mmCIF file of C-alpha atoms and ligand atoms in Angstrom:
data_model
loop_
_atom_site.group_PDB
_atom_site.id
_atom_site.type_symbol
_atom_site.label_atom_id
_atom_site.label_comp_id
_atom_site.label_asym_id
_atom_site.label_seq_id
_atom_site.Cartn_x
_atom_site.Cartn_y
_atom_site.Cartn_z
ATOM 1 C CA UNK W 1 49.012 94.374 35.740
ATOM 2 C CA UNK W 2 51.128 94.089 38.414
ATOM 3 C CA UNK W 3 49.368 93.597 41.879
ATOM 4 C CA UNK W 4 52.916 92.819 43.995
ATOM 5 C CA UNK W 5 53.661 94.395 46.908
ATOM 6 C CA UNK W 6 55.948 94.841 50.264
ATOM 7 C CA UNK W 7 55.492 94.660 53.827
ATOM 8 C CA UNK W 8 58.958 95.717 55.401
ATOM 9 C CA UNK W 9 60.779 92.529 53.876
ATOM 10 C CA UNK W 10 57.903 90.682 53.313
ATOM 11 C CA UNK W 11 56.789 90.219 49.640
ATOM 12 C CA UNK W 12 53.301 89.555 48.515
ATOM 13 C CA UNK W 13 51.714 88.578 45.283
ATOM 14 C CA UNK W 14 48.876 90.809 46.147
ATOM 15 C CA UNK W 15 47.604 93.402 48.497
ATOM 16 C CA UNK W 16 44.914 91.394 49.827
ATOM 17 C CA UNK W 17 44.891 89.813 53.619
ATOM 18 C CA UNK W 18 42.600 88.533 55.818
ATOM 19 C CA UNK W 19 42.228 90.375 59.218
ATOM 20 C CA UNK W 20 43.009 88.563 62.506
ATOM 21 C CA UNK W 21 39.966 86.706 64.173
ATOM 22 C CA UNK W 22 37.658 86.572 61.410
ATOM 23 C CA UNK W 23 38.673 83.619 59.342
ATOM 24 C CA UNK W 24 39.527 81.217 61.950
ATOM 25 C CA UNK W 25 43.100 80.101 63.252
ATOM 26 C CA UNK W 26 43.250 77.238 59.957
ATOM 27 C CA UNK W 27 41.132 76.393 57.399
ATOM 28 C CA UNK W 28 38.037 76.897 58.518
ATOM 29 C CA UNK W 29 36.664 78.947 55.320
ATOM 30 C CA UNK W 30 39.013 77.148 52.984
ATOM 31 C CA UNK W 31 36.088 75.682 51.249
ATOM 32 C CA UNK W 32 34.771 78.867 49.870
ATOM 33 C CA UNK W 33 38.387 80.699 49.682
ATOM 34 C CA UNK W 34 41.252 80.142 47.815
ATOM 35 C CA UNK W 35 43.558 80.697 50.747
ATOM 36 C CA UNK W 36 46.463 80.607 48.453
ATOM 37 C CA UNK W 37 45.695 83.100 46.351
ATOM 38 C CA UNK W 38 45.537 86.188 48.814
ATOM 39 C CA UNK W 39 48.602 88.072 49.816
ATOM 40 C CA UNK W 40 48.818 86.261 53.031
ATOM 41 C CA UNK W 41 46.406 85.167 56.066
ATOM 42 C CA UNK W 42 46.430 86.493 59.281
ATOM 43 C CA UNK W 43 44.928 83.420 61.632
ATOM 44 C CA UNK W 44 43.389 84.978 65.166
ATOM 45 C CA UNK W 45 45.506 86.044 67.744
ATOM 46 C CA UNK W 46 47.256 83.170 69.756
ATOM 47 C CA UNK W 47 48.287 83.204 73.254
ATOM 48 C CA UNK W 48 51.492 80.707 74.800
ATOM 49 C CA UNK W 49 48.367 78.779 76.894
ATOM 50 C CA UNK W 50 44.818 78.117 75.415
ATOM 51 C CA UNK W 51 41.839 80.590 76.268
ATOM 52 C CA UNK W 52 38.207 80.341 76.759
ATOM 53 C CA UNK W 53 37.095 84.051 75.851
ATOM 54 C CA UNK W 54 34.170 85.763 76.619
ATOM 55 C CA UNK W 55 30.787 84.449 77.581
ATOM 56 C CA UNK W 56 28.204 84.193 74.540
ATOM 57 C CA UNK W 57 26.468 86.615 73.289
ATOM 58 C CA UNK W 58 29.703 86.977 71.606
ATOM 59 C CA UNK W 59 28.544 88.611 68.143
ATOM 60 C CA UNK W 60 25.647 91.280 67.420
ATOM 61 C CA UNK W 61 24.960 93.070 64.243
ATOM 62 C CA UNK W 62 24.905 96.784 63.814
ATOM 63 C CA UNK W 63 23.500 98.908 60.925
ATOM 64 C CA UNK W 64 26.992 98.716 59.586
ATOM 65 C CA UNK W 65 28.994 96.105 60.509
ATOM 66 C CA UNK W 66 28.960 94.544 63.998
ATOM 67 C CA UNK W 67 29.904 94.205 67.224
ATOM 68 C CA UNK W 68 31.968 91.493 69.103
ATOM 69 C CA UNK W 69 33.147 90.257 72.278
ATOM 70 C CA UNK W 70 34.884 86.915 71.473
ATOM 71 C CA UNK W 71 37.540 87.929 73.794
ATOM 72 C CA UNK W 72 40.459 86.371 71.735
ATOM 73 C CA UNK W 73 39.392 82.265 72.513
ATOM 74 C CA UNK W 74 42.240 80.423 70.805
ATOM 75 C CA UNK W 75 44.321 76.674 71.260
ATOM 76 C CA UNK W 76 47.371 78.296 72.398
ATOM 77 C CA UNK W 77 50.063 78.050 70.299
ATOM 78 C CA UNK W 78 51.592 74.790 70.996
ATOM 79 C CA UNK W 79 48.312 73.142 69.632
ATOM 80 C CA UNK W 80 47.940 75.807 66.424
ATOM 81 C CA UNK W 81 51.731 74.499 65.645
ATOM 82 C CA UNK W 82 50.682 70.944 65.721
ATOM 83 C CA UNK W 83 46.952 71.141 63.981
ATOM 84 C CA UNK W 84 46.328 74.361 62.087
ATOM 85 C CA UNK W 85 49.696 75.818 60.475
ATOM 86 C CA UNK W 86 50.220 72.068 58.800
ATOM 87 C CA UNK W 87 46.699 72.402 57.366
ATOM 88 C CA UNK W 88 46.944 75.978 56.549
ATOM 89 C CA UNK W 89 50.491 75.085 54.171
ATOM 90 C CA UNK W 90 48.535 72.153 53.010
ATOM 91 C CA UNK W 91 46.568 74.960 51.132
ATOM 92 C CA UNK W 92 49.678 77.085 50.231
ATOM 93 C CA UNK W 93 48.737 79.880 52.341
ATOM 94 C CA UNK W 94 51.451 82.308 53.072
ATOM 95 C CA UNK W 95 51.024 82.253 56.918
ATOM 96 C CA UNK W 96 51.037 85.326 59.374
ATOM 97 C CA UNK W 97 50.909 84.322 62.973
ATOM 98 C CA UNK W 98 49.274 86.825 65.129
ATOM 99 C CA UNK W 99 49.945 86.854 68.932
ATOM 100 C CA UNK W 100 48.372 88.039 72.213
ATOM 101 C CA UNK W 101 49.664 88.264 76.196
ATOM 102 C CA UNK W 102 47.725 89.462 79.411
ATOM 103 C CA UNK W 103 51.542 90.263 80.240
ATOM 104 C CA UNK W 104 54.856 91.229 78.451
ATOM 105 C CA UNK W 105 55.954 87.883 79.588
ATOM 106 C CA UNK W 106 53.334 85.743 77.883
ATOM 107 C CA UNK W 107 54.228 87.752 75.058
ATOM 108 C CA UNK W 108 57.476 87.178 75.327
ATOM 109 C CA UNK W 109 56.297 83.316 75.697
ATOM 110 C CA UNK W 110 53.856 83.078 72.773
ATOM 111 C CA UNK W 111 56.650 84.882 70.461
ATOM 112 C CA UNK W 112 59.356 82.627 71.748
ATOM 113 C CA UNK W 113 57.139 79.436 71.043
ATOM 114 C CA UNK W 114 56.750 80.660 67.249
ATOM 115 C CA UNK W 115 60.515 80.204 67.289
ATOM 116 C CA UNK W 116 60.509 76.510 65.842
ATOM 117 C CA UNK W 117 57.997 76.901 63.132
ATOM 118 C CA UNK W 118 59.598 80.927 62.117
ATOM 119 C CA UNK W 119 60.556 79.415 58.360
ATOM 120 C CA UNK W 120 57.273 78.370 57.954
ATOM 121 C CA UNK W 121 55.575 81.819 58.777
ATOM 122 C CA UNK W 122 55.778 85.200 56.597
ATOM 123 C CA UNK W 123 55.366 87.301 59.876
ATOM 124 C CA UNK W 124 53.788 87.726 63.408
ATOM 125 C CA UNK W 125 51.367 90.124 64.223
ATOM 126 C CA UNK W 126 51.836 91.608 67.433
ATOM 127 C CA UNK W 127 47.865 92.385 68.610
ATOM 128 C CA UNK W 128 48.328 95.128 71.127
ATOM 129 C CA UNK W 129 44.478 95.374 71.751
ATOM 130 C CA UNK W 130 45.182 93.116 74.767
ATOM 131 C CA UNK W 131 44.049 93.989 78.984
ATOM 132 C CA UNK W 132 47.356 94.638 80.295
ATOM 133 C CA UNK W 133 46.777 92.921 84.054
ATOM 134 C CA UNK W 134 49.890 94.721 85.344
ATOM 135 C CA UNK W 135 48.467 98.443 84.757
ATOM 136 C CA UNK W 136 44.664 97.888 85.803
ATOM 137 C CA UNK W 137 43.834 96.074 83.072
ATOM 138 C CA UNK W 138 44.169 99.430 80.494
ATOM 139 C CA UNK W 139 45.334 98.047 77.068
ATOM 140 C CA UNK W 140 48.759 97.891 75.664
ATOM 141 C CA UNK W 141 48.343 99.376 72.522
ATOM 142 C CA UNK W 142 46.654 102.810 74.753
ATOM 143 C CA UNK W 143 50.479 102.978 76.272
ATOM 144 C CA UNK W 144 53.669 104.257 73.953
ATOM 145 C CA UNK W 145 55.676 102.509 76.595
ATOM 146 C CA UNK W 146 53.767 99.384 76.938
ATOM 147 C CA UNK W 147 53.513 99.469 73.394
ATOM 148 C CA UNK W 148 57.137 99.655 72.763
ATOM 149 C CA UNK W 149 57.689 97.064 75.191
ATOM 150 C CA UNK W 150 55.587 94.283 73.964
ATOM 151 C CA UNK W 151 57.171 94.705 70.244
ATOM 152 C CA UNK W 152 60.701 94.405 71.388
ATOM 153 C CA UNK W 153 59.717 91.349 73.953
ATOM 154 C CA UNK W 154 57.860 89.800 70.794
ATOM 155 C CA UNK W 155 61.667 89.954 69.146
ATOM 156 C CA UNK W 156 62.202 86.362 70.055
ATOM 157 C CA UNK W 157 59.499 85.176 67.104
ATOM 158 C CA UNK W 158 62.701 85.719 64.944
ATOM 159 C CA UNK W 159 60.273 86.902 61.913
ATOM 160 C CA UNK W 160 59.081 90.975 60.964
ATOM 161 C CA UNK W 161 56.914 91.629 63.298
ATOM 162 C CA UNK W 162 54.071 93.829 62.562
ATOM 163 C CA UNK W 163 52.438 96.101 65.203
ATOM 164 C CA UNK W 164 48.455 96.127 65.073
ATOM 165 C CA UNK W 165 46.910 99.345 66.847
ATOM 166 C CA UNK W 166 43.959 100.355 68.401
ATOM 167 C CA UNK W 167 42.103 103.454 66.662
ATOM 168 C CA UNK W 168 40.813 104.063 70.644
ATOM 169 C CA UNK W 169 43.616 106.743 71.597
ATOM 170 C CA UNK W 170 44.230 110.546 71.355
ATOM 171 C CA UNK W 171 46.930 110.417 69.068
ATOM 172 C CA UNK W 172 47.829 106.822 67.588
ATOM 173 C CA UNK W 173 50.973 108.671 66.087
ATOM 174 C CA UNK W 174 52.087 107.934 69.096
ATOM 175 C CA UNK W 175 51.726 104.984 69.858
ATOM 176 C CA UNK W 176 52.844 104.050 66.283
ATOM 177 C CA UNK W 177 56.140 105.800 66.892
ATOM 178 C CA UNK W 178 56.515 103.801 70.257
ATOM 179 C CA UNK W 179 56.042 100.605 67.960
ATOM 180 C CA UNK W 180 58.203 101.277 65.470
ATOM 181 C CA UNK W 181 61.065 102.203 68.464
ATOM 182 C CA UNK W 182 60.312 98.910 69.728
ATOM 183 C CA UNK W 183 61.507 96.946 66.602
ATOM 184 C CA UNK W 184 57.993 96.908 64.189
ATOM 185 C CA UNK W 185 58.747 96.650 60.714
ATOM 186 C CA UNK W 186 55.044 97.422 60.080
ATOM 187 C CA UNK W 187 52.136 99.233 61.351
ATOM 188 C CA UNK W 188 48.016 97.157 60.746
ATOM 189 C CA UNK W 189 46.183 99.971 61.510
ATOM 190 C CA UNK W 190 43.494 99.549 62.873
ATOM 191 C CA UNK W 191 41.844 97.149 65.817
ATOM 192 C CA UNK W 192 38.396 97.352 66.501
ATOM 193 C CA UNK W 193 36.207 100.733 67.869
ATOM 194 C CA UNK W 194 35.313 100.486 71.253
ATOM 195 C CA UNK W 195 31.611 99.809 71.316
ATOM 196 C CA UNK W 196 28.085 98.859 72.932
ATOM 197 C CA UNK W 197 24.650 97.955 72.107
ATOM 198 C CA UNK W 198 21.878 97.607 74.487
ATOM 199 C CA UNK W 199 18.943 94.273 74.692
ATOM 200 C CA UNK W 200 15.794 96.665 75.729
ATOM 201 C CA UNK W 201 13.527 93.593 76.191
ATOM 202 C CA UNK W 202 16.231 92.791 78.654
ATOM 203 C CA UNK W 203 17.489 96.407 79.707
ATOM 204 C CA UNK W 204 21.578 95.082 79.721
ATOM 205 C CA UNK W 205 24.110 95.207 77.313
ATOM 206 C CA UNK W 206 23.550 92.649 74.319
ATOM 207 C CA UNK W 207 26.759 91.150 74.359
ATOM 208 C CA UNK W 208 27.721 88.981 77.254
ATOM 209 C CA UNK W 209 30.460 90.803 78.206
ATOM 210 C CA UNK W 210 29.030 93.944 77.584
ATOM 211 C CA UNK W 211 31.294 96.130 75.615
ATOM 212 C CA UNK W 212 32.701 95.157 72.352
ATOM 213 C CA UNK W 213 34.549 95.941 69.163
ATOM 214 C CA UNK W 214 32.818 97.804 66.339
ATOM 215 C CA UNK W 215 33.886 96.818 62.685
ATOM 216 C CA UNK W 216 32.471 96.760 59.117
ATOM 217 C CA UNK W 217 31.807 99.527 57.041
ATOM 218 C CA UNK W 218 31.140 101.640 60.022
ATOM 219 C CA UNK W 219 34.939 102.198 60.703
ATOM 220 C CA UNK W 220 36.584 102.666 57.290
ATOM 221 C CA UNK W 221 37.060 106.019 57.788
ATOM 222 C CA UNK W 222 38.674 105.505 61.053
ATOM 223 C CA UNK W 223 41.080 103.148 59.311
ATOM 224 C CA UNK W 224 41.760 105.676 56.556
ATOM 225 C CA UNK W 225 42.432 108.197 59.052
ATOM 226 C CA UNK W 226 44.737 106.182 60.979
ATOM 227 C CA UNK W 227 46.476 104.764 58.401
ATOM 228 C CA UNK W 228 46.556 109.086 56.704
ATOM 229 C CA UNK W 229 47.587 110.384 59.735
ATOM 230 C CA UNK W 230 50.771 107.644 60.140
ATOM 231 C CA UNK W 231 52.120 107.564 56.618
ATOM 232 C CA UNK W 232 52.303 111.258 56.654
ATOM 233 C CA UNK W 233 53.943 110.874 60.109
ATOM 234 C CA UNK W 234 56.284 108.078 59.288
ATOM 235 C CA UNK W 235 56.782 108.159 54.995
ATOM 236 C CA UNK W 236 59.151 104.841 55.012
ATOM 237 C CA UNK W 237 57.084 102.900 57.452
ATOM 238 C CA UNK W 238 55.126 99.794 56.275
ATOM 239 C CA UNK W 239 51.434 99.869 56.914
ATOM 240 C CA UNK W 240 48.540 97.574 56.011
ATOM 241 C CA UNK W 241 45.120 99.305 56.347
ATOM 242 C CA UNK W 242 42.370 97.313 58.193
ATOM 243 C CA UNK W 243 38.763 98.322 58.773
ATOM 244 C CA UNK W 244 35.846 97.678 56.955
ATOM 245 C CA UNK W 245 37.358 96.558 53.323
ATOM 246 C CA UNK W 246 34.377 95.117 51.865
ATOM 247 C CA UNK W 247 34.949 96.137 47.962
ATOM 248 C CA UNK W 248 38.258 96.981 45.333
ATOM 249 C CA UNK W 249 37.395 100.763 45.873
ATOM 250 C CA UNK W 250 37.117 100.558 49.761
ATOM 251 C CA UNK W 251 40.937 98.968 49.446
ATOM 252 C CA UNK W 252 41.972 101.582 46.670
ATOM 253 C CA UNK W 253 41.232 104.083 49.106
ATOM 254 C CA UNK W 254 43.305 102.403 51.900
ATOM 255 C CA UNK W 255 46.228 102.489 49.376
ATOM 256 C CA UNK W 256 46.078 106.048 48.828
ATOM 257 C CA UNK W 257 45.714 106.169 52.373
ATOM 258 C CA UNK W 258 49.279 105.365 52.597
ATOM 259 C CA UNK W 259 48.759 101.516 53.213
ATOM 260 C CA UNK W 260 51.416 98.748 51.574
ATOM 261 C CA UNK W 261 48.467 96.392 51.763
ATOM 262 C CA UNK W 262 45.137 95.543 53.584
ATOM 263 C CA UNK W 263 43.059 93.130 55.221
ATOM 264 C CA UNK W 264 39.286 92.087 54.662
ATOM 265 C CA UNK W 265 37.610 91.036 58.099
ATOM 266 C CA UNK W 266 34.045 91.427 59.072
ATOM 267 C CA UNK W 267 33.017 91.709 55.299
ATOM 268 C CA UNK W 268 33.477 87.679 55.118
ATOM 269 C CA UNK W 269 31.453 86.961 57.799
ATOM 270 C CA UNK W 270 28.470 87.979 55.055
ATOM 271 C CA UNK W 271 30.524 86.567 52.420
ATOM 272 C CA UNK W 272 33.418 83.749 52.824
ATOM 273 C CA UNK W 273 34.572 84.863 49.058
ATOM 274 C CA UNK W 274 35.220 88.431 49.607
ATOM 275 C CA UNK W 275 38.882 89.130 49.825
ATOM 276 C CA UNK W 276 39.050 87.475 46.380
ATOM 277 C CA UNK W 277 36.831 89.687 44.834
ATOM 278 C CA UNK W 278 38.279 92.595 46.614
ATOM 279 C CA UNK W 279 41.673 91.311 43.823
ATOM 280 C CA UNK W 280 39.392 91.043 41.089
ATOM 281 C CA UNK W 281 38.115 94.571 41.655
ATOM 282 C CA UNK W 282 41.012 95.961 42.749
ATOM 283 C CA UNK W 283 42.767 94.438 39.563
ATOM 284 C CA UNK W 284 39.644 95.545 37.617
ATOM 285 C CA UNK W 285 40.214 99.149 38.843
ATOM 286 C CA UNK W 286 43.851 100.092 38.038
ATOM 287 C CA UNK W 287 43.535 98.699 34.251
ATOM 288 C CA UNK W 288 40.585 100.894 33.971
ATOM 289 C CA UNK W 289 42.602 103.222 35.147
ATOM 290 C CA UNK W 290 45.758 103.184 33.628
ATOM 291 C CA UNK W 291 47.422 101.933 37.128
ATOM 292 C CA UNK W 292 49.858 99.374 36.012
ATOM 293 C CA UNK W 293 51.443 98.749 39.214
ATOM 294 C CA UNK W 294 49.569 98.611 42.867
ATOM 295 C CA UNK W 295 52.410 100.037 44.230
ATOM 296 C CA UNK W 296 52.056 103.463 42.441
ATOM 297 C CA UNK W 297 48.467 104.264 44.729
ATOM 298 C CA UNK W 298 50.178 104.087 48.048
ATOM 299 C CA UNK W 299 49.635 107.237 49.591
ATOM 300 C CA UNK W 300 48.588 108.841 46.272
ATOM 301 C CA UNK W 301 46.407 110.752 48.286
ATOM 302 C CA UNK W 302 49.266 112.732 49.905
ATOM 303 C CA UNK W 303 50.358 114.758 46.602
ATOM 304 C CA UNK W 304 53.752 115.569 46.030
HETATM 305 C C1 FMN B 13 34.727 88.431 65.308
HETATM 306 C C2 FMN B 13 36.016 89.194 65.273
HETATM 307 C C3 FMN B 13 37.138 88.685 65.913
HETATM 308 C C4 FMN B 13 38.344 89.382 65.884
HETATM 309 N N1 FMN B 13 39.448 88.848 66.494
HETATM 310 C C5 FMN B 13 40.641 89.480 66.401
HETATM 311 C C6 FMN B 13 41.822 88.884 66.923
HETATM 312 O O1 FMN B 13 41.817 87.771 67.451
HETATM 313 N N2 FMN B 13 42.991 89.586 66.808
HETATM 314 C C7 FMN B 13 43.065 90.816 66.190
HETATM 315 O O2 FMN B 13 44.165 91.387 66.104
HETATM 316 N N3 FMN B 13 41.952 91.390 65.671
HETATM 317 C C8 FMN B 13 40.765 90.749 65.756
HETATM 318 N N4 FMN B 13 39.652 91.314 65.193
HETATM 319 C C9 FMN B 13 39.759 92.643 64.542
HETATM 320 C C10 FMN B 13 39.940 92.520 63.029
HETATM 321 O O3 FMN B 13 41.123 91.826 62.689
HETATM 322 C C11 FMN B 13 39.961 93.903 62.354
HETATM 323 O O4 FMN B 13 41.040 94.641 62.865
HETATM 324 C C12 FMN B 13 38.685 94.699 62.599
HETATM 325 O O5 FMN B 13 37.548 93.858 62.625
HETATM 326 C C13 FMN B 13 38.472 95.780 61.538
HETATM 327 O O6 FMN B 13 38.412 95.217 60.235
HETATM 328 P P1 FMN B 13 37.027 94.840 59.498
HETATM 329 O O7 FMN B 13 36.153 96.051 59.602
HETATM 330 O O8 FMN B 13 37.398 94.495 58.089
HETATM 331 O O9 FMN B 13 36.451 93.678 60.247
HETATM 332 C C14 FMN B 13 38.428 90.630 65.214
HETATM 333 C C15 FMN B 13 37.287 91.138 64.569
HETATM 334 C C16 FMN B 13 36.098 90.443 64.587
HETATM 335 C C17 FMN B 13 34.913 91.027 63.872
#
């Protein structure tokens, strides 16, 4: 059985990530996961300076996954570099650095401080889901041009760099074909639903900065439909499927999506463990049926 596969240039053992922001930025659920035995992990999104994030309430639980405001806290990179990455290769994890920027400067800055440490990473993940302060605060990854300008600034990273959407456009085609313009060598499709839940004891939004992201098993079809729409779009692009991968099947279907990989996020917030049995049932899966090679399901569900 063999479970290898490629991002762009980037080769993995398995198919199996963990999403941005919901594993830490080190080793935080090391303890109950073998970090080094999943494709790769992608740490939360780092910005060039440290961040606070939102105010708490950050998290709140929906019927089907949850909602979150955490608003993208992190050490800045400078103190990741120093504390986290060393930690993270202490457990042979294959490292993916994901980045953030209230500008395409700091961007540019975060990317460009990644520089130093680029042999020691497998790739950057560019997280477009970011307030853009120079056009009213809309996000990047709502704007083809912003888009493509944030993946070419995030060139200076000197690793593939891997363009993570938001599923909250019109068309992300799009936005994906701005990203690839820009210099992406892969497409993580997708961010987080725009979302809300209301405290009626309280009559205000539940989370303290009131909106939030929606994930869990309540967006897996969005994912699949993303992650559909731009492999039949873009056939030789690289894509790894996020959004609510909580099982083998729930990644199988990813696959045939069109997705070179995927990522397991809000399902290990219920349990740490997950991504690794998403291999074991993933593995389970193709020798049941007859699927000797990962590789074969992506996009099977395209036809001919
Ligand atoms: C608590 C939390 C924090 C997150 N932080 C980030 C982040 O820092 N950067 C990012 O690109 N995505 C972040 N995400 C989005 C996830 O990486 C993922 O795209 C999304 O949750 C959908 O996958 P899931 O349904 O498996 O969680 C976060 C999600 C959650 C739930």
């Amino acid at each position: 059985m063999n479970l290898s596969t490629a991002v762009g240039s980037v080769e993995l053992p398995n198919p199996v990530m963990t999403a941005s922001g919901t594993i830490g930025h080190g080793t935080e659920v090391s303890e109950y996961l073998d970090l080094s035995a999943l494709g790769a992990v992608v740490v939360k999104s780092l910005s060039a300076e440290p961040w606070a994030g939102n105010p708490p309430p950050r998290l709140h639980k929906t019927a089907a996954g949850m909602l979150n405001s955490v608003g993208l806290q992190n050490p800045g990179v400078e103190a990741w570099v120093e504390h986290d990455l060393p930690a993270l290769e202490a457990r042979g994890a294959r490292v993916v650095a994901s980045i953030w920027g209230f500008s395409v400067e700091a961007y540019a800055k975060a990317a460009s401080m990644l520089d130093e440490v680029a042999d020691r990473l497998v790739a950057v993940e560019v997280n477009l889901s970011c307030p853009n302060v120079e056009a009213r605060r809309d996000m990047f990854a709502h704007s083809p041009s912003a888009t493509r300008e944030v993946v070419d600034a995030a060139r200076g990273c000197r690793r593939p760099r891997w363009a993570k959407l938001s599923p909250n456009v019109t068309d992300i085609t799009a936005i994906a074909a701005a990203a690839l313009d820009g210099g992406a060598e892969a497409l993580t499709l997708v961010n987080t639903v725009m979302g809300m839940a209301i405290d009626l004891d309280r009559r205000r939004p539940s989370l303290g900065a009131g909106g939030g992201g929606l994930s869990g098993a309540a967006i897996r079809p969005v994912a699949v439909r993303a992650v559909y729409d731009c492999r039949q779009a873009f056939p030789d692009a690289s894509i790894v499927g996020v959004g609510g991968v909580g099982s083998g099947e729930d990644a199988i279907e990813l696959l045939m999506a069109g997705a070179d990989a995927v990522q397991v996020g809000t399902a290990t917030f219920f349990a740490p463990q997950t991504p690794l049995r998403v291999i074991r049932q993933l593995e389970r899966w193709c020798r049941r049926h007859g699927v000797a090679r990962v590789r074969d399901l992506r996009g099977a569900a395209h036809g001919q």
